[in-house]
CSV table of N, CA and C in Angstrom, one decimal:
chain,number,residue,atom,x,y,z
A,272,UNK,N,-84.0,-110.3,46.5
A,272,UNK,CA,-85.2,-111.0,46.1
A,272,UNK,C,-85.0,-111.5,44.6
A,273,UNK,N,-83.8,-110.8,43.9
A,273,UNK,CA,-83.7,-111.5,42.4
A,273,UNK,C,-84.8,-110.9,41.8
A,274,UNK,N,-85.4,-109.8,42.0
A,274,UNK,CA,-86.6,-109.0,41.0
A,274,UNK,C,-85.5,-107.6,40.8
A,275,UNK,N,-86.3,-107.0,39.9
A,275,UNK,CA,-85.8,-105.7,39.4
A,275,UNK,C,-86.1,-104.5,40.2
A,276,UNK,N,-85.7,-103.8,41.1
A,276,UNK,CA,-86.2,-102.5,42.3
A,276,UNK,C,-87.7,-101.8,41.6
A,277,UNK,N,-88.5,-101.6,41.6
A,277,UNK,CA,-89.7,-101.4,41.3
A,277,UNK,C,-89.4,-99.4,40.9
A,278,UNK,N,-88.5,-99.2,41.5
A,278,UNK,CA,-87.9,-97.7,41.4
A,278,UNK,C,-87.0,-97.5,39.9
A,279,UNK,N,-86.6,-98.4,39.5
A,279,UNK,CA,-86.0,-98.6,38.1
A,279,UNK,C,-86.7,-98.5,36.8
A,280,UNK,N,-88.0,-99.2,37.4
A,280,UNK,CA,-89.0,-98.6,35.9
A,280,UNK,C,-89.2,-97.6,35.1
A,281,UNK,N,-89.5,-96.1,35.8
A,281,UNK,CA,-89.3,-95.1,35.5
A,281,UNK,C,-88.2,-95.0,34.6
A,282,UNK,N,-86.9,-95.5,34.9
A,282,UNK,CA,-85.8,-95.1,34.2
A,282,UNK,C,-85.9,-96.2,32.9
A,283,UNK,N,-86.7,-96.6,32.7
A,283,UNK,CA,-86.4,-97.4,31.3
A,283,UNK,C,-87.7,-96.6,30.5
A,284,UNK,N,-88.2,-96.0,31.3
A,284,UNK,CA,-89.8,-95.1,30.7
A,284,UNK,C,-88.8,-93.9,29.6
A,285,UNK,N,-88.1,-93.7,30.7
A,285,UNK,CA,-87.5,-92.0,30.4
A,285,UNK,C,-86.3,-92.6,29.3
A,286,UNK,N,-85.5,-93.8,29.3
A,286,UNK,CA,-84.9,-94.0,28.3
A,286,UNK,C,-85.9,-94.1,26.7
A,287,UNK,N,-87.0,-94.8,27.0
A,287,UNK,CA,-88.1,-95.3,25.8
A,287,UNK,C,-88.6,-94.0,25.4
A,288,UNK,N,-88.4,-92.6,26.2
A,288,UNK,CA,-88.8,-91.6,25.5
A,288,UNK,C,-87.6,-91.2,24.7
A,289,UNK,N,-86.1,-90.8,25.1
A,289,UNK,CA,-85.2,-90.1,24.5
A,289,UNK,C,-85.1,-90.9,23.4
A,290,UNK,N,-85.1,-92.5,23.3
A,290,UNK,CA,-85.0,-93.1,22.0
A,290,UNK,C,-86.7,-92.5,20.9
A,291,UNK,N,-87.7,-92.3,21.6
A,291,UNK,CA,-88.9,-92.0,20.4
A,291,UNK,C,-88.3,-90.6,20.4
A,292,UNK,N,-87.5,-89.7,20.7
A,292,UNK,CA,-87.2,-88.3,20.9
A,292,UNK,C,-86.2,-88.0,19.8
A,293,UNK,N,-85.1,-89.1,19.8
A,293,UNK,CA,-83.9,-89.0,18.8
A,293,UNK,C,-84.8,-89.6,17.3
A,294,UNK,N,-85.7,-90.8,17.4
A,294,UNK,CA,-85.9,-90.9,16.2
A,294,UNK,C,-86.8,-89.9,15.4
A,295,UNK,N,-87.9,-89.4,16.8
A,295,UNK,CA,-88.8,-88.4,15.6
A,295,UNK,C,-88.0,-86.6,15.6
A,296,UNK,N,-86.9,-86.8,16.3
A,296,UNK,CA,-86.8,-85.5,16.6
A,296,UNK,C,-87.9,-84.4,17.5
A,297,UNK,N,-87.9,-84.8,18.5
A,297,UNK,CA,-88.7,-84.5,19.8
A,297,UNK,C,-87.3,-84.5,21.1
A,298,UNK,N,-86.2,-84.6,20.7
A,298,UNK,CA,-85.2,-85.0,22.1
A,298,UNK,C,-85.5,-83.4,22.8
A,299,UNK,N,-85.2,-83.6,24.3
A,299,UNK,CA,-85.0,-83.0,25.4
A,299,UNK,C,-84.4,-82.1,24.9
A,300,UNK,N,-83.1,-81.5,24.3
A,300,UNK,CA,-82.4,-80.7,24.0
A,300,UNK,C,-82.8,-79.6,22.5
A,301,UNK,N,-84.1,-80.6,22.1
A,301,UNK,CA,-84.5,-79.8,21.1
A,301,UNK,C,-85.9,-78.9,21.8
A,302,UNK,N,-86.4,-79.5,22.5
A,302,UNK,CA,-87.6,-78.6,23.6
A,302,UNK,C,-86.7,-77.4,24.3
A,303,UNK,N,-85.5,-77.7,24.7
A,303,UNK,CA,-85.1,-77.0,25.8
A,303,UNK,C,-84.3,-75.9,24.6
A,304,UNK,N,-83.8,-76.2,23.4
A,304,UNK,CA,-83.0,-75.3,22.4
A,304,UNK,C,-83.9,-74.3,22.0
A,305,UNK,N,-84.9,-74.7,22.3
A,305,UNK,CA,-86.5,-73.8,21.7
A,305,UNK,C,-86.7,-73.1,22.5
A,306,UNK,N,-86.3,-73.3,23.4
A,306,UNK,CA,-87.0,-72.2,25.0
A,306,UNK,C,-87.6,-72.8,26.1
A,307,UNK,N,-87.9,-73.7,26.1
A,307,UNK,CA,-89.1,-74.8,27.3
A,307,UNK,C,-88.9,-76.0,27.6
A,308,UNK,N,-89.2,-76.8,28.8
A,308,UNK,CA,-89.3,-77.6,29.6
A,308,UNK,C,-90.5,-78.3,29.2
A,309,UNK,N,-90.8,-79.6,29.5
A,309,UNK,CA,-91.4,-80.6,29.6
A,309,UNK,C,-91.4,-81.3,30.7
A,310,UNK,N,-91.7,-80.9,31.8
A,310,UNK,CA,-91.9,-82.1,33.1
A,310,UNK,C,-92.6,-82.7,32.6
A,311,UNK,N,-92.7,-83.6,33.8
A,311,UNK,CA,-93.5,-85.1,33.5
A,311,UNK,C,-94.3,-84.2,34.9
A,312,UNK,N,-95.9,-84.5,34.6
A,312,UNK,CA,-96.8,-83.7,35.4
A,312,UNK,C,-97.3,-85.2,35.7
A,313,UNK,N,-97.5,-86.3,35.1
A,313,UNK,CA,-98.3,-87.9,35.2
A,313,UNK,C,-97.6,-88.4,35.2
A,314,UNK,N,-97.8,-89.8,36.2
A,314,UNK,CA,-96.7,-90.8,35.8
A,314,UNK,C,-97.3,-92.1,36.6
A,315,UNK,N,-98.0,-93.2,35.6
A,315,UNK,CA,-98.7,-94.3,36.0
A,315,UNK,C,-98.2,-95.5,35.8
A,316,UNK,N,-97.8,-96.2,36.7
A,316,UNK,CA,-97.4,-97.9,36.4
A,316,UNK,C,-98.1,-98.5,37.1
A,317,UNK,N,-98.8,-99.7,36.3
A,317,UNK,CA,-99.1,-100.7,36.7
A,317,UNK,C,-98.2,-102.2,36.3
A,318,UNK,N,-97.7,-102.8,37.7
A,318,UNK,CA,-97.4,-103.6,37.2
A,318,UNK,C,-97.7,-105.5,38.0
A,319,UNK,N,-97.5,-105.9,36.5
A,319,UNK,CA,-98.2,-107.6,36.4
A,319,UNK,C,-97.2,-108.6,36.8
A,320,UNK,N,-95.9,-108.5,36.3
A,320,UNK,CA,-95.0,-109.1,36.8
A,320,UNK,C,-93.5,-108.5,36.9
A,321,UNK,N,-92.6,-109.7,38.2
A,321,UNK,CA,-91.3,-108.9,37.9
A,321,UNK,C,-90.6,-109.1,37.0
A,322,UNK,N,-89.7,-107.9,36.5
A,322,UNK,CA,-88.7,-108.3,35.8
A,322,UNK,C,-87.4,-109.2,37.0
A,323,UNK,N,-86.4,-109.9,36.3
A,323,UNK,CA,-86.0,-110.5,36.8
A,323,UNK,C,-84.5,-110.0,36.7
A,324,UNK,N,-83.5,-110.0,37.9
A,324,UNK,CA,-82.2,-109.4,37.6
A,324,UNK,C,-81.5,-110.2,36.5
A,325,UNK,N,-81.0,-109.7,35.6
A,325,UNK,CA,-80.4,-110.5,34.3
A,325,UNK,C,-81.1,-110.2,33.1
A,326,UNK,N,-82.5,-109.7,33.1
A,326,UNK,CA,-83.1,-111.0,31.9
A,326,UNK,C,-83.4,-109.2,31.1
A,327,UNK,N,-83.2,-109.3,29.6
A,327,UNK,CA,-83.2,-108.0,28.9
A,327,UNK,C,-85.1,-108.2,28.9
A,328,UNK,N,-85.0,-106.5,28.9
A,328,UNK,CA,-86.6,-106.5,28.2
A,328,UNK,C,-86.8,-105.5,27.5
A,329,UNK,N,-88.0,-105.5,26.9
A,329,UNK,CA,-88.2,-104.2,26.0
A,329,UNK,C,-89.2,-103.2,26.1
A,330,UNK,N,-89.2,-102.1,25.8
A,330,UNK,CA,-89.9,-101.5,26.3
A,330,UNK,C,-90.9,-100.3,24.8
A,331,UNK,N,-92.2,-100.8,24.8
A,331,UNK,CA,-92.9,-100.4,23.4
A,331,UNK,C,-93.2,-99.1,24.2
A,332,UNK,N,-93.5,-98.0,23.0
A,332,UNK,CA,-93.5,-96.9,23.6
A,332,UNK,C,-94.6,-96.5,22.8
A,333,UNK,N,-95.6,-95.7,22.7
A,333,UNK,CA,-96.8,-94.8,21.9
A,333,UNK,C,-97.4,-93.7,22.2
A,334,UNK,N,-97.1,-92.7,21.5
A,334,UNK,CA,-97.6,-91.5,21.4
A,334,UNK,C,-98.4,-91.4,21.3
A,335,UNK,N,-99.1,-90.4,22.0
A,335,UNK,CA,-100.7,-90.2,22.0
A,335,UNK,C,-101.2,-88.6,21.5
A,336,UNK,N,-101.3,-88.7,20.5
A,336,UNK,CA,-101.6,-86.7,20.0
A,336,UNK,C,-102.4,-86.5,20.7
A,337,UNK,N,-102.8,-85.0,21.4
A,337,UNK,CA,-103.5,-84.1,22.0
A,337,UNK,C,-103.7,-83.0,21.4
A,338,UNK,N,-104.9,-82.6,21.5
A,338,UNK,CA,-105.0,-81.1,20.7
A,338,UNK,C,-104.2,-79.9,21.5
A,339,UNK,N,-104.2,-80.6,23.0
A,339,UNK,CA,-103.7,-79.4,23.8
A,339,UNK,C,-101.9,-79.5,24.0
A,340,UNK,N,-101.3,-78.5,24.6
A,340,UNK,CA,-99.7,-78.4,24.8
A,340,UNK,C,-99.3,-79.5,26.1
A,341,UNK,N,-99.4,-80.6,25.3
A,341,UNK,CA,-98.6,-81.5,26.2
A,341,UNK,C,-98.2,-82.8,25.4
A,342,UNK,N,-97.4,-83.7,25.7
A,342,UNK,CA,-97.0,-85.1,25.2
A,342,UNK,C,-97.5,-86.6,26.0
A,343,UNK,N,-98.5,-87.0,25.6
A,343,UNK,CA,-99.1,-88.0,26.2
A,343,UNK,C,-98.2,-89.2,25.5
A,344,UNK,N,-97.7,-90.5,26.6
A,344,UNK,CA,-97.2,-91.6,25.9
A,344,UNK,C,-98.0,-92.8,27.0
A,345,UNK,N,-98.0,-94.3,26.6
A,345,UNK,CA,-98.6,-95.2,26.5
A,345,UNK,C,-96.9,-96.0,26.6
A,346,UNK,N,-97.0,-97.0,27.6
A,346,UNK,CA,-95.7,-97.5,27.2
A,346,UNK,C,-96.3,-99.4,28.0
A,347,UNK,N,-95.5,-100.7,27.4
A,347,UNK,CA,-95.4,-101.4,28.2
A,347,UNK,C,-93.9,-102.1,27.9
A,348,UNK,N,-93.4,-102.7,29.5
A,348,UNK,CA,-92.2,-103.5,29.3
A,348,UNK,C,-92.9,-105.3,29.6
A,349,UNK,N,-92.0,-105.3,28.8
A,349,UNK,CA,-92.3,-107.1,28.5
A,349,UNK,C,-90.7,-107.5,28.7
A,350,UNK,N,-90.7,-108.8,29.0
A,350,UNK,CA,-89.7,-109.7,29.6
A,350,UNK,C,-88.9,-110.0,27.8
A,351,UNK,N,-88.1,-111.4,28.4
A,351,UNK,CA,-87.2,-111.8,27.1
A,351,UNK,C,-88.4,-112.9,26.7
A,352,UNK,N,-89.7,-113.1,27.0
A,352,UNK,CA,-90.6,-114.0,26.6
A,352,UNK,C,-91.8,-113.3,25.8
A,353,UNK,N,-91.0,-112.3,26.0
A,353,UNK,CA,-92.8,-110.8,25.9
A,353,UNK,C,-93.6,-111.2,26.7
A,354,UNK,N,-93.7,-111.5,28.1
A,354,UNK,CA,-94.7,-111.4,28.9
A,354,UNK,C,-94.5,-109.8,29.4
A,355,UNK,N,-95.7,-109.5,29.2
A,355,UNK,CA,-96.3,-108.4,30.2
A,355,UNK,C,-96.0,-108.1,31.6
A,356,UNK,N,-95.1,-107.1,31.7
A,356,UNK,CA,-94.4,-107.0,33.2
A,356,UNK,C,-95.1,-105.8,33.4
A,357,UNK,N,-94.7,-104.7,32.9
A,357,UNK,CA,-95.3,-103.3,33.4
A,357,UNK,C,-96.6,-102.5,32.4
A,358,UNK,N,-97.7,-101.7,32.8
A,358,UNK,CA,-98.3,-101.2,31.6
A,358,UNK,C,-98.0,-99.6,32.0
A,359,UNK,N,-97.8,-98.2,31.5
A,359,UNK,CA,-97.6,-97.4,32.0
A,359,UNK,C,-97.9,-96.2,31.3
A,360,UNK,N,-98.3,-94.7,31.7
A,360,UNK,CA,-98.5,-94.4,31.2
A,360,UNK,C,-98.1,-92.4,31.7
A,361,UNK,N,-97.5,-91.5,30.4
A,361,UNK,CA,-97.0,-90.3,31.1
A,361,UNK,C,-97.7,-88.9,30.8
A,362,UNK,N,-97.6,-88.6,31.1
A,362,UNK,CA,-97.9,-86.4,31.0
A,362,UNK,C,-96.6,-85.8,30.9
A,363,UNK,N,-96.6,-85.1,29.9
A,363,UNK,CA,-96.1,-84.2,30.3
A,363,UNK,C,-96.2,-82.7,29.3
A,364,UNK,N,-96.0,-81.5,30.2
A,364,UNK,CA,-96.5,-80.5,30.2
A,364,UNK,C,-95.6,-79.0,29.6
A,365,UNK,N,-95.6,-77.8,28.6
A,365,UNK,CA,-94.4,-77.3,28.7
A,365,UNK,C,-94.4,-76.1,29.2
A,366,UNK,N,-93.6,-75.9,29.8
A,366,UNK,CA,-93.5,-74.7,30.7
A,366,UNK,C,-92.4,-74.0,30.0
A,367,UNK,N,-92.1,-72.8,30.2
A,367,UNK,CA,-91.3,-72.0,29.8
A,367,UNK,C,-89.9,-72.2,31.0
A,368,UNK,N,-88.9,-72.4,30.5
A,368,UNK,CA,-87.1,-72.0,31.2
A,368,UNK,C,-87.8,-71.5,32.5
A,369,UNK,N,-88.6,-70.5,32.5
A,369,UNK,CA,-88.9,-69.7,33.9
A,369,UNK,C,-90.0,-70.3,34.6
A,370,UNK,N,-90.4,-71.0,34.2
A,370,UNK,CA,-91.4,-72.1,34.7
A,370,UNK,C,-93.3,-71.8,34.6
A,371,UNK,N,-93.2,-71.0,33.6
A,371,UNK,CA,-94.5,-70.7,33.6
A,371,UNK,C,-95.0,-71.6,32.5
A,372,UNK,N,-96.2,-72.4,32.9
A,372,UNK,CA,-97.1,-73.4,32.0
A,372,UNK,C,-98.0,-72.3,30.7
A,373,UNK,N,-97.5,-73.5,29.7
A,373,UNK,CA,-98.4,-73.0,28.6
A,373,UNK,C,-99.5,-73.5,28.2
A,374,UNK,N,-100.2,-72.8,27.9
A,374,UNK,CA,-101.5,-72.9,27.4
A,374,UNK,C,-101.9,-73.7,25.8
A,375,UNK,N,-100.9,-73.2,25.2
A,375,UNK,CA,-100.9,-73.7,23.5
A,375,UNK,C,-99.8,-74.1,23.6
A,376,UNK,N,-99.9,-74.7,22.4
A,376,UNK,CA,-98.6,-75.6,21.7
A,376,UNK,C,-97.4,-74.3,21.3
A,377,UNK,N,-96.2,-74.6,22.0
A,377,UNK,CA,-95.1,-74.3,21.3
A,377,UNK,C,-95.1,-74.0,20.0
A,378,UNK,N,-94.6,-72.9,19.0
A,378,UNK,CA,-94.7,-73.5,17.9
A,378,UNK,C,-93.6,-74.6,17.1
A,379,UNK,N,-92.6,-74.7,17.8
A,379,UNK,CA,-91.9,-75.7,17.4
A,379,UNK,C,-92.7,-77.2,17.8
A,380,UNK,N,-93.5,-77.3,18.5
A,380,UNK,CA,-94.2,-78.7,18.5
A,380,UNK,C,-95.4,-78.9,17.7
A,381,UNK,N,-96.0,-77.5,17.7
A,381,UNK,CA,-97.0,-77.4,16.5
A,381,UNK,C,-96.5,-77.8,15.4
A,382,UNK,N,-95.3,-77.1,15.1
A,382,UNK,CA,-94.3,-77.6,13.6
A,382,UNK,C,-94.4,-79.5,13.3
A,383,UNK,N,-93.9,-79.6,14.5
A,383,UNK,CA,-93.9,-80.8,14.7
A,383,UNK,C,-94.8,-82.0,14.3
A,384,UNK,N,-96.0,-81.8,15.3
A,384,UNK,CA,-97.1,-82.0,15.1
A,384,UNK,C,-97.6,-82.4,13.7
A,385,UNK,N,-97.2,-81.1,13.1
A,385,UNK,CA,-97.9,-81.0,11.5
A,385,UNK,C,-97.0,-82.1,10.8
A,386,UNK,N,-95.9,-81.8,11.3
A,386,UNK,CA,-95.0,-82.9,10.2
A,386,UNK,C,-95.6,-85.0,10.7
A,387,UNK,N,-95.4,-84.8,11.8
A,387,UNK,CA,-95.9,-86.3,12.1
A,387,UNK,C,-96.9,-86.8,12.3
A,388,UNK,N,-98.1,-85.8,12.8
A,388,UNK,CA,-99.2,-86.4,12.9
A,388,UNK,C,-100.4,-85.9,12.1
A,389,UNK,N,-100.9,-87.4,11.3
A,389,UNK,CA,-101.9,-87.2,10.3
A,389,UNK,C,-103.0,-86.6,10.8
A,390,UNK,N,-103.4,-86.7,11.9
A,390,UNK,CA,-105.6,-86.8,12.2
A,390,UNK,C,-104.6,-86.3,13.8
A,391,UNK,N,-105.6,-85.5,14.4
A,391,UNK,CA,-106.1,-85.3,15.9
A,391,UNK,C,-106.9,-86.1,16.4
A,392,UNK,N,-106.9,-86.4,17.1
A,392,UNK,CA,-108.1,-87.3,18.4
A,392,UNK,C,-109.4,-86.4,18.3
């Protein structure tokens, strides 16, 4: 069909996180060096148009602080025109190595937290 598999979006989601991960220092391997997991508990796309096989796009990503222990992000991909292809939006939650869900902030996210973000919601 010359569109982009509708199953591929996800994977440009999860790349737009590891890149906001490496720059604020939030990567997978720093959650997981700490003791805990972050699934993705939400995972919403809506989308307006296709991407097209070939054509690069980009993908804006935004953090959304919570008071509670989890990472809310905001993301859309836009074409090589910036049109509006996908709007999307994720959860995710941290559970301990052993899989038990936390209630509070890690304190390495709380650390975190403090360092990056000015104001709470």
């Amino acid at each position: 069909m010359g569109v982009v598999w509708h199953g591929h979006y996800p994977l440009y989601l999860e790349d737009a996180r590891e890149a906001f991960g490496k720059e604020y220092g939030l990567e997978y391997q720093t959650i997981y060096g700490n003791g805990w997991f972050a699934p993705i508990v939400e995972l919403n796309l809506k989308y307006h148009k296709p991407l097209r096989h070939g054509q690069m796009a980009t993908v804006d990503i935004v953090y959304r602080p919570k008071p509670s222990a989890k990472l809310v992000f905001d993301y859309e991909i836009r074409d090589e025109a910036g049109e509006l292809c996908v709007e999307a939006h994720s959860v995710q939650v941290f559970t301990t190595v052993g899989g038990e869900l936390s209630w509070d902030n890690p304190g390495f996210y709380a650390k975190w937290k403090e360092r990056w973000m000015q104001t709470e919601p």
